Coordinates of N, CA and C in Angstrom, one line a residue:
X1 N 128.6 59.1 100.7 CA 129.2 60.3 101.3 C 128.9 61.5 100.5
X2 N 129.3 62.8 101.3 CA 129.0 63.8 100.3 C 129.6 64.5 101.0
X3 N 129.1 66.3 100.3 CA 130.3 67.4 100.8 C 128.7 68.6 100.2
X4 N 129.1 69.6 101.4 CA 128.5 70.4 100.9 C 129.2 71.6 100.3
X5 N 129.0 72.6 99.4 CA 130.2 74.1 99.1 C 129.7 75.0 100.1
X6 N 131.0 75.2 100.3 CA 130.8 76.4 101.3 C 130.2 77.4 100.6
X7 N 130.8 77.8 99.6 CA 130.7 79.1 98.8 C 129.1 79.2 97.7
X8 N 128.3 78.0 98.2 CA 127.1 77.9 97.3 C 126.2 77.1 98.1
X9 N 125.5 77.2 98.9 CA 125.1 76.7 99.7 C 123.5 76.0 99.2
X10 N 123.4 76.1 97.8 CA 122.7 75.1 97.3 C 123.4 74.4 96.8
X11 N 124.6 73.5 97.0 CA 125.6 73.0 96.0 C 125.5 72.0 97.1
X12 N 126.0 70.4 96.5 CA 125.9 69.2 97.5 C 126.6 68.3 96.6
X13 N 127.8 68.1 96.9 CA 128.2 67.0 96.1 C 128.3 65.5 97.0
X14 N 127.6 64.5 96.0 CA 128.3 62.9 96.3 C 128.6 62.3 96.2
X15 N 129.3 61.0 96.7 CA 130.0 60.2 95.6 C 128.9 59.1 95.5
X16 N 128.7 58.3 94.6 CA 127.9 57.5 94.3 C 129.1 56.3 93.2
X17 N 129.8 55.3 94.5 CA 130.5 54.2 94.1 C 131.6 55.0 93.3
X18 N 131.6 55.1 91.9 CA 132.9 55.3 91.3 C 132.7 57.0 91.0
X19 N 131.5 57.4 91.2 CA 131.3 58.7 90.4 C 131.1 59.7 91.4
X20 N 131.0 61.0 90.9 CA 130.9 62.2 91.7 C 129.5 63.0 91.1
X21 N 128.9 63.2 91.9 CA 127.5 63.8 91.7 C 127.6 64.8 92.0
X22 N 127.2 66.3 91.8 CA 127.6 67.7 92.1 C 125.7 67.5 92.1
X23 N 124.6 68.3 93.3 CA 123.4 68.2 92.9 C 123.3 70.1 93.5
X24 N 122.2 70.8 92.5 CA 121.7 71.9 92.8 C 120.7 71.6 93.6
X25 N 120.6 71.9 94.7 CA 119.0 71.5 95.7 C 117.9 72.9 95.0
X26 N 118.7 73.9 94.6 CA 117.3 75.0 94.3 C 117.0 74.3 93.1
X27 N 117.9 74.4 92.3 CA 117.3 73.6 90.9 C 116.4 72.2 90.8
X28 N 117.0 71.3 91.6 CA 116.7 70.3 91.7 C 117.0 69.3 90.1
X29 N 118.5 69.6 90.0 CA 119.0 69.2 89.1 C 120.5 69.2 88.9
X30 N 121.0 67.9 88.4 CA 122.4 67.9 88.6 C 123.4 69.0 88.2
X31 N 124.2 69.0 88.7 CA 125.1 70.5 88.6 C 126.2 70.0 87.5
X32 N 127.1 68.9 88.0 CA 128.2 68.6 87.6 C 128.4 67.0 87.4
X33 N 129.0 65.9 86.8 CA 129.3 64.8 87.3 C 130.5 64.3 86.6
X34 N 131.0 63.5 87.5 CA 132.4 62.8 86.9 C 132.4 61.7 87.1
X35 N 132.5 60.8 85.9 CA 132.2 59.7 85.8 C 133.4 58.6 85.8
X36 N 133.7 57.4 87.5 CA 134.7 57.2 87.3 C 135.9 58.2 87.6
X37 N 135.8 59.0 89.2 CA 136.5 59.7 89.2 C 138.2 59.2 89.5
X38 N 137.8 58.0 90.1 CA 139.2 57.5 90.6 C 139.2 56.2 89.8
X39 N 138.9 56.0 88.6 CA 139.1 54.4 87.8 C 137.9 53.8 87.9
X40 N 137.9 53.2 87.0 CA 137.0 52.3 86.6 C 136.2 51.6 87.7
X41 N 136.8 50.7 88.6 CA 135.8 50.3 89.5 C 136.5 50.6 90.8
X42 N 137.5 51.9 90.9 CA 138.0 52.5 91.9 C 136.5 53.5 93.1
X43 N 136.6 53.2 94.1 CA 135.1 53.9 95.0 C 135.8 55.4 95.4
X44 N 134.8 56.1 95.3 CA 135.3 57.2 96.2 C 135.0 57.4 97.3
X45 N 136.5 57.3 98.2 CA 135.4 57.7 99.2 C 135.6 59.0 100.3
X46 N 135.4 59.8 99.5 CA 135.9 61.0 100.6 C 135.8 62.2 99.5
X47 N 135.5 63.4 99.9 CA 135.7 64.4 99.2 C 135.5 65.8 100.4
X48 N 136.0 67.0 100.0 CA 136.3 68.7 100.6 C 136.3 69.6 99.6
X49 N 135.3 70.5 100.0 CA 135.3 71.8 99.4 C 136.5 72.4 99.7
X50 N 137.2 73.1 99.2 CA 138.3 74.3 98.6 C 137.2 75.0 99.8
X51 N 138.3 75.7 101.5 CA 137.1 76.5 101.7 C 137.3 78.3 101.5
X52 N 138.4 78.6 100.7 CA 138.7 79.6 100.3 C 138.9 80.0 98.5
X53 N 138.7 79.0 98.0 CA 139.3 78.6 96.4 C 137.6 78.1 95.4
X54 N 136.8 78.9 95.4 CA 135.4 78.9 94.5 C 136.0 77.2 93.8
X55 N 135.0 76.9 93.8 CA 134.6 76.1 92.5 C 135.6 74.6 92.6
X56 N 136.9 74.6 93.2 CA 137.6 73.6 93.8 C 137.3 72.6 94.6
X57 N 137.4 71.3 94.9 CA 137.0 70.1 95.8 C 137.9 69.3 95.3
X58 N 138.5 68.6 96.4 CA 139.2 67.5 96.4 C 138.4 65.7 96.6
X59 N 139.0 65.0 96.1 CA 138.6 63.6 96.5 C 139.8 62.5 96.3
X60 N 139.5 61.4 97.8 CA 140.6 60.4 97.5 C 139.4 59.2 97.5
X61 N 140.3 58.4 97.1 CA 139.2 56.7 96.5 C 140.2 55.4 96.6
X62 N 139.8 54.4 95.8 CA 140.4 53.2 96.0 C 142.0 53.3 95.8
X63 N 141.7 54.2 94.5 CA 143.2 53.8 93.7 C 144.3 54.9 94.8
X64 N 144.0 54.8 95.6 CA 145.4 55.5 96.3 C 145.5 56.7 96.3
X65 N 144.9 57.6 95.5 CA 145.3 59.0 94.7 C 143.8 59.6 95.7
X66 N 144.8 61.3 95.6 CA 143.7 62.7 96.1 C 143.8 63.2 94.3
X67 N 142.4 63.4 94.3 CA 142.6 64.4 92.8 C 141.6 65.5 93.3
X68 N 142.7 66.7 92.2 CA 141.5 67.7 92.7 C 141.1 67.8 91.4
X69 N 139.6 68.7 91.8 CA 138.9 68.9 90.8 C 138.5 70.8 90.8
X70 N 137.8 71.0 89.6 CA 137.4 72.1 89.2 C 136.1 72.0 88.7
X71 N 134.8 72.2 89.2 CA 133.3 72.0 89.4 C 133.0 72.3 87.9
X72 N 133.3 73.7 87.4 CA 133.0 73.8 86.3 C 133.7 73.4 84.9
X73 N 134.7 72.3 84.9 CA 135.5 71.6 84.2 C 135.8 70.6 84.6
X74 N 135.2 69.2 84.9 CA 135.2 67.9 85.4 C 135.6 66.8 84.6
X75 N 135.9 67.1 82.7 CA 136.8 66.6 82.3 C 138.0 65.7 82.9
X76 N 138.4 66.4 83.3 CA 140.4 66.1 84.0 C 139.9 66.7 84.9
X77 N 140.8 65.9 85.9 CA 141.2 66.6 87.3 C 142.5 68.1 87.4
X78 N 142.3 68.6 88.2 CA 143.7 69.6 88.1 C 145.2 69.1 88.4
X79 N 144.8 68.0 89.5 CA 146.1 67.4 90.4 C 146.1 66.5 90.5
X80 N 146.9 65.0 90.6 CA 146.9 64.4 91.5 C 147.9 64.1 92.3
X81 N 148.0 63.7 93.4 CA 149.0 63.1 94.4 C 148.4 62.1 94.6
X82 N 149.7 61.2 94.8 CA 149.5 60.2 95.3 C 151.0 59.5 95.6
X83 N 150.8 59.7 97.2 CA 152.0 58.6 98.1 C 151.2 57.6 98.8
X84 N 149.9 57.6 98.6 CA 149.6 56.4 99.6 C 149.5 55.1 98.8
X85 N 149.7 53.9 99.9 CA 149.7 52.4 99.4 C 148.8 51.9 99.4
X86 N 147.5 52.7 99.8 CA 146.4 52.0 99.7 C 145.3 52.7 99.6
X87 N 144.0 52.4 100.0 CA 142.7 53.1 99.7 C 142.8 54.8 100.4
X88 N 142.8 55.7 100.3 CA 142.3 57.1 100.9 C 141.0 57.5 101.2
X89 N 141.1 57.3 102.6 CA 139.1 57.2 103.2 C 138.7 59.0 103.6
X90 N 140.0 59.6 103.8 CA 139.5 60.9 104.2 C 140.3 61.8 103.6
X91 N 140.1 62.9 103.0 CA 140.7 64.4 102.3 C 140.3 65.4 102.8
X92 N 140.9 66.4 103.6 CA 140.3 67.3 104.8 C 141.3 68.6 104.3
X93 N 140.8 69.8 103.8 CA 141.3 70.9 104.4 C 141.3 71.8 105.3
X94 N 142.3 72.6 105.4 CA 142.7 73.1 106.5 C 141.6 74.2 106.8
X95 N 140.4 74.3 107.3 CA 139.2 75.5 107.4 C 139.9 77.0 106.9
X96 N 141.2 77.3 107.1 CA 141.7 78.6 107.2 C 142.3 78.8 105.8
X97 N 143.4 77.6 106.4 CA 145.0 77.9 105.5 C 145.1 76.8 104.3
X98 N 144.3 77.0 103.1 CA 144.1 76.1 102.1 C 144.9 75.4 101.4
X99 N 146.6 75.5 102.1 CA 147.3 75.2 101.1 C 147.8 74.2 102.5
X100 N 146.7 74.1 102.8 CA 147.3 72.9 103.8 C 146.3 71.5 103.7
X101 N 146.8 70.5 103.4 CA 145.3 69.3 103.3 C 146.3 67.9 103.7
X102 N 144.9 67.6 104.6 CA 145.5 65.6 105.4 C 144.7 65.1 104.5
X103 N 145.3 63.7 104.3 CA 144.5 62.7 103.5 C 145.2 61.5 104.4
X104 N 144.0 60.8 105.0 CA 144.2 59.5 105.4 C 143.9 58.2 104.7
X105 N 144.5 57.1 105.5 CA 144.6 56.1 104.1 C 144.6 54.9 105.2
X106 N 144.2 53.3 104.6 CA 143.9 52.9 105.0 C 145.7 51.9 105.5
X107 N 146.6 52.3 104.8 CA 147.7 52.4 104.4 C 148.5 52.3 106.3
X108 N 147.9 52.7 106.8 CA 148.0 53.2 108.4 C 148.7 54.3 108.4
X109 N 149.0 55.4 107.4 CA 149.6 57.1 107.4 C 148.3 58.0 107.4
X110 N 149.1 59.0 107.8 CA 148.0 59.8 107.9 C 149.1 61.2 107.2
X111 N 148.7 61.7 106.0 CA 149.3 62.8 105.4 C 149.4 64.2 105.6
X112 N 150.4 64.8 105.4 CA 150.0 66.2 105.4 C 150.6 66.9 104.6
X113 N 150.1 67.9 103.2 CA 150.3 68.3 102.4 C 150.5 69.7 101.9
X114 N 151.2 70.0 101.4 CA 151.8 71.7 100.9 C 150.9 71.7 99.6
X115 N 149.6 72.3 99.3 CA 148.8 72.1 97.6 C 149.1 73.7 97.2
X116 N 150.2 74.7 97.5 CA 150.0 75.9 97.0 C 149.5 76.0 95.8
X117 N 149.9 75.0 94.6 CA 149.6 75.8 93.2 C 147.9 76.0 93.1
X118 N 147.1 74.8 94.4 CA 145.5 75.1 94.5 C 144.8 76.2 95.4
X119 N 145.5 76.6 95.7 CA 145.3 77.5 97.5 C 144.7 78.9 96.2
X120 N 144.3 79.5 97.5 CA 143.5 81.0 96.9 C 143.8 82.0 96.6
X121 N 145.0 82.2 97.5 CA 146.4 83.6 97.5 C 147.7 82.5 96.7
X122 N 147.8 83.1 95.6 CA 149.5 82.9 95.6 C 149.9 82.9 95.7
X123 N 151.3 82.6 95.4 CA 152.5 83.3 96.3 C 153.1 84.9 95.8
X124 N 153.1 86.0 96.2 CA 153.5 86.9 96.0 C 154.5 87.4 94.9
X125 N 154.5 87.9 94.1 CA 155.3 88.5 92.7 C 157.0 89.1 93.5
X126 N 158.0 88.5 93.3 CA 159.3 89.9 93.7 C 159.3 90.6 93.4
X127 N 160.8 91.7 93.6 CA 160.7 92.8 92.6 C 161.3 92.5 91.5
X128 N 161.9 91.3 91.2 CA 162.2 91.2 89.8 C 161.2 90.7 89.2
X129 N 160.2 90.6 89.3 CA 158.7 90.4 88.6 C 158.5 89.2 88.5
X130 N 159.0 88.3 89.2 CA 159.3 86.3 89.3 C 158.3 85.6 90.6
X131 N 157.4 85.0 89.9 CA 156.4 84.3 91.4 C 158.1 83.2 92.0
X132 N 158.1 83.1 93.0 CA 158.9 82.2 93.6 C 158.3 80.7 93.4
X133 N 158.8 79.7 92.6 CA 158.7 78.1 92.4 C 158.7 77.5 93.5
X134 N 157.6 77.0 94.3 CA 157.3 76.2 95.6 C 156.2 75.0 95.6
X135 N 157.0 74.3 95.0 CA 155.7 73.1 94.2 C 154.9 72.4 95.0
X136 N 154.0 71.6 94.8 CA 153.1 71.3 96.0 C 154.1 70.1 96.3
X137 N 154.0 69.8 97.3 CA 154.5 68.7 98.1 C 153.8 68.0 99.1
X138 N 154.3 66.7 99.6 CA 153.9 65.9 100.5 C 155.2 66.7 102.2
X139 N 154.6 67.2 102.9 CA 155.2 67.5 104.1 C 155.6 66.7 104.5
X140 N 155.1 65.8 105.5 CA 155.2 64.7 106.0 C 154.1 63.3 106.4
X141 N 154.7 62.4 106.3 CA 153.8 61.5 106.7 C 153.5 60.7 107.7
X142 N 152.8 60.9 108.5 CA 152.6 60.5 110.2 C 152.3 59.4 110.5
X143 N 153.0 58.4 110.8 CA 152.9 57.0 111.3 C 152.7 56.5 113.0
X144 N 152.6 55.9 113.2 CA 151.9 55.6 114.6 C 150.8 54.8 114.8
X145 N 149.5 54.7 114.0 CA 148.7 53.5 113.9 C 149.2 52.2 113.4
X146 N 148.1 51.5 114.7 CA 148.9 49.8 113.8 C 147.2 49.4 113.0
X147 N 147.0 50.6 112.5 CA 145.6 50.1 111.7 C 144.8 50.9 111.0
X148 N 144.0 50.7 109.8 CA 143.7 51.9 109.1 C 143.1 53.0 109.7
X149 N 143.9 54.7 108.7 CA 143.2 55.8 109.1 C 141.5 55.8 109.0
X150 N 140.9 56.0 109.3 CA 139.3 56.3 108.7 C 138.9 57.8 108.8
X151 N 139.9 58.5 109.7 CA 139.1 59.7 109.8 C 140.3 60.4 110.5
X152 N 140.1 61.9 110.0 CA 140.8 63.3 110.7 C 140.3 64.4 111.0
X153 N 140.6 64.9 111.4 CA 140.2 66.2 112.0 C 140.7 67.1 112.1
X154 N 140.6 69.0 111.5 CA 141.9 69.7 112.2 C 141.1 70.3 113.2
X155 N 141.8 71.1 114.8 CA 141.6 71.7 115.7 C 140.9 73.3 115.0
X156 N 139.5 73.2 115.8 CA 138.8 74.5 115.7 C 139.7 75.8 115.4
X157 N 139.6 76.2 113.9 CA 140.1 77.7 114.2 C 139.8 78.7 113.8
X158 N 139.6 79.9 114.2 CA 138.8 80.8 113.9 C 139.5 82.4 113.9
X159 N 140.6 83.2 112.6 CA 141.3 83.4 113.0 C 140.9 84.9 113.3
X160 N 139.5 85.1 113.5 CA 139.5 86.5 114.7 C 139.1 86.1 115.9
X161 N 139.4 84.9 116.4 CA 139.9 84.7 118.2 C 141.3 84.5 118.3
X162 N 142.2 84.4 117.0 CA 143.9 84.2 117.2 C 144.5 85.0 118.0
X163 N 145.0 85.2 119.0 CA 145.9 85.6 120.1 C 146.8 85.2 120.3
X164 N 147.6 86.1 120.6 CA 149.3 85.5 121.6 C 149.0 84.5 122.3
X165 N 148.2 84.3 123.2 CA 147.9 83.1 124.0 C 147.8 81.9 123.0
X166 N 146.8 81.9 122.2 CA 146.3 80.8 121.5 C 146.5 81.0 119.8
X167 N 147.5 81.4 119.7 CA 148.5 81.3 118.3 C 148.1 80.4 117.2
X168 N 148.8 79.3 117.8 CA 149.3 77.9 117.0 C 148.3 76.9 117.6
X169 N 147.2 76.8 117.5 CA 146.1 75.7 117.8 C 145.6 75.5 116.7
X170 N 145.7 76.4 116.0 CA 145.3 75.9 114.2 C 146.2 74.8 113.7
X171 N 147.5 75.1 114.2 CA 148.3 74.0 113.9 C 148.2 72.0 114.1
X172 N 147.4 71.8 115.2 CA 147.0 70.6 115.6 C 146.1 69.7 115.0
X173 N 146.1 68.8 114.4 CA 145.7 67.7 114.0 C 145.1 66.8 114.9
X174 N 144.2 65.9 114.1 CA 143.8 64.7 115.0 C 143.2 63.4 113.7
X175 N 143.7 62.1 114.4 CA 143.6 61.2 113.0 C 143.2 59.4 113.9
X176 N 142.0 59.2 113.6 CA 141.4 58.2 113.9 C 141.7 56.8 113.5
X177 N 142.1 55.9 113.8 CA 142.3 54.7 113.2 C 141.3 53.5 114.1
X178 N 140.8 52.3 112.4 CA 139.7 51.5 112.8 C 139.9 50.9 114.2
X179 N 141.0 50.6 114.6 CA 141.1 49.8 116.1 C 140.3 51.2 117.5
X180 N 140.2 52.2 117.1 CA 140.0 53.2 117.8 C 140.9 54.6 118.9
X181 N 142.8 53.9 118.2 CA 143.2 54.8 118.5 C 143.2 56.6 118.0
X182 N 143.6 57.0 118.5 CA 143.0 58.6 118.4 C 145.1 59.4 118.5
X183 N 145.0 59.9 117.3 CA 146.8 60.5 117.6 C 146.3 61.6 117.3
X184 N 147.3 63.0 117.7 CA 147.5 64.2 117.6 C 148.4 64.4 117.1
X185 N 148.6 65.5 116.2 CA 149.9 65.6 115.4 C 149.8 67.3 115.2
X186 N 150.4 68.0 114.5 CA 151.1 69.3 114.4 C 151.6 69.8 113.0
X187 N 151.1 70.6 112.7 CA 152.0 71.3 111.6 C 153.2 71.3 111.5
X188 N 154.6 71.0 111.0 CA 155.9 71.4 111.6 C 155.8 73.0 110.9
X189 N 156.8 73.9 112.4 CA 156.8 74.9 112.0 C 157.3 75.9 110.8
X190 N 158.4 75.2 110.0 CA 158.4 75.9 108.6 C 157.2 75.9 107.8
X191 N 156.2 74.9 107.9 CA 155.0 75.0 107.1 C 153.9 75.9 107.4
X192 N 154.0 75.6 109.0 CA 153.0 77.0 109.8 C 153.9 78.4 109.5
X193 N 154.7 78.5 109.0 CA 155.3 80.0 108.7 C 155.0 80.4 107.3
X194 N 155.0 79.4 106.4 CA 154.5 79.4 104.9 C 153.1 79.4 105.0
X195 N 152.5 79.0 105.8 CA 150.9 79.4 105.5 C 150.4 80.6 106.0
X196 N 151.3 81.0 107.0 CA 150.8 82.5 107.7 C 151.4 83.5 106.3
X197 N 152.1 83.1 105.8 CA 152.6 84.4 104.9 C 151.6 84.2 103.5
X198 N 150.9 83.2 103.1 CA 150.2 83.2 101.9 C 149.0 84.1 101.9

C-alpha cells in the first residue's frame, strides 16, 4: 500500500511488510524510512498524509496502534493511540478539518478521533496568554458491523461550495466491513463545532 503527500508531489510513501518507505520519484531515491514501524513482525497496513500539517503522516498496523509520524524525524513516532483490539487496516483524515481522523480495525469499530495537538491551526492563545488544554482523544467508537472494518471514507468536501443548504455534509462518514456491509455515521456535533473553530 502506499500514500502519496499532498504537499510534495514527488513524495510517495509505502509500506513494505513492517517498514515505511518515504520514495522521491524526481530523485529517484529514498527519502525517508522507518524500520519496523509498528513492531517487529507487526505489518503495516494503512497510512494518510497530514492534508494541512507539512511533513506529518499517520499509519495503523498489526499491533493495534495509529502512530504518527514526522517525515523529517522517523526515529520515534510523535503519537500513538491506541483503543483498538485488533489489527488497524485503514487511517483516514478528514480532507478539510485535520484534527479529525477514522481508523478502522479489524476489531469490527470503526473510530473517530479528536488529534488537535497534530492538526495545523492550534488552538488559539486567551487573553490571559494560556493555550486552552484539549488533549487528543478518542470521540467515539462506532459499532454496528458483525465483521472486520477494511475500509472508510469521508463525504466529499470542498469548503468553497459550503452553504447554508449543504453545511454539515463534511460531517458524514462511511465504513466498509469484509462481509460487505456499508454504515454511515456523522461527526457528533460538539466536535463539528470544535473543528469549525480551529
Amino acid at each position: 500500500m502506499g500514500a502519496w503527500d499532498p504537499h510534495d508531489v514527488d513524495l510517495v510513501a509505502t509500506a513494505c511488510g513492517p517498514d515505511i518507505v518515504g520514495y522521491d520519484i524526481r530523485q529517484k531515491s529514498k527519502a525517508f524510512s522507518i524500520n519496523r514501524a509498528h513492531g517487529e513482525r507487526a505489518l503495516v497496513r494503512d497510512m494518510d498524509f497530514n492534508p494541512n500539517n507539512m511533513y506529518y503522516f499517520v499509519s495503523g498496523g498489526d499491533d493495534s496502534k495509529i502512530k504518527f509520524w514526522d517525515r523529517r524525524k522517523t526515529d520515534k513516532s510523535l503519537k500513538v493511540l491506541s483503543k483498538h483490539s485488533h489489527w488497524v487496516w485503514k487511517v483516514l483524515y478528514h480532507p478539510v478539518y485535520d484534527v479529525l481522523l477514522l481508523s478502522a480495525s479489524s476489531d469490527k469499530t470503526i473510530s473517530l478521533w479528536n488529534v488537535r495537538s497534530l492538526a495545523h491551526k492550534q488552538p488559539v492563545i486567551s487573553h490571559r496568554g494560556n493555550v486552552p488544554k484539549r488533549p487528543d482523544k478518542l470521540i467515539k467508537s462506532y459499532q454496528g458491523h458483525d465483521d472486520s472494518i477494511y475500509s472508510a471514507a469521508w463525504a466529499p468536501c470542498n469548503p468553497e461550495y459550503l452553504d447554508h443548504r449543504r453545511m454539515w455534509d463534511w460531517t458524514i462518514f462511511a465504513s466498509l466491513s469484509y462481509d460487505g456491509r456499508v454504515m454511515f455515521n456523522r461527526v457528533p456535533d460538539p466536535e463539528r463545532r470544535q473543528a469549525l473553530n480551529t
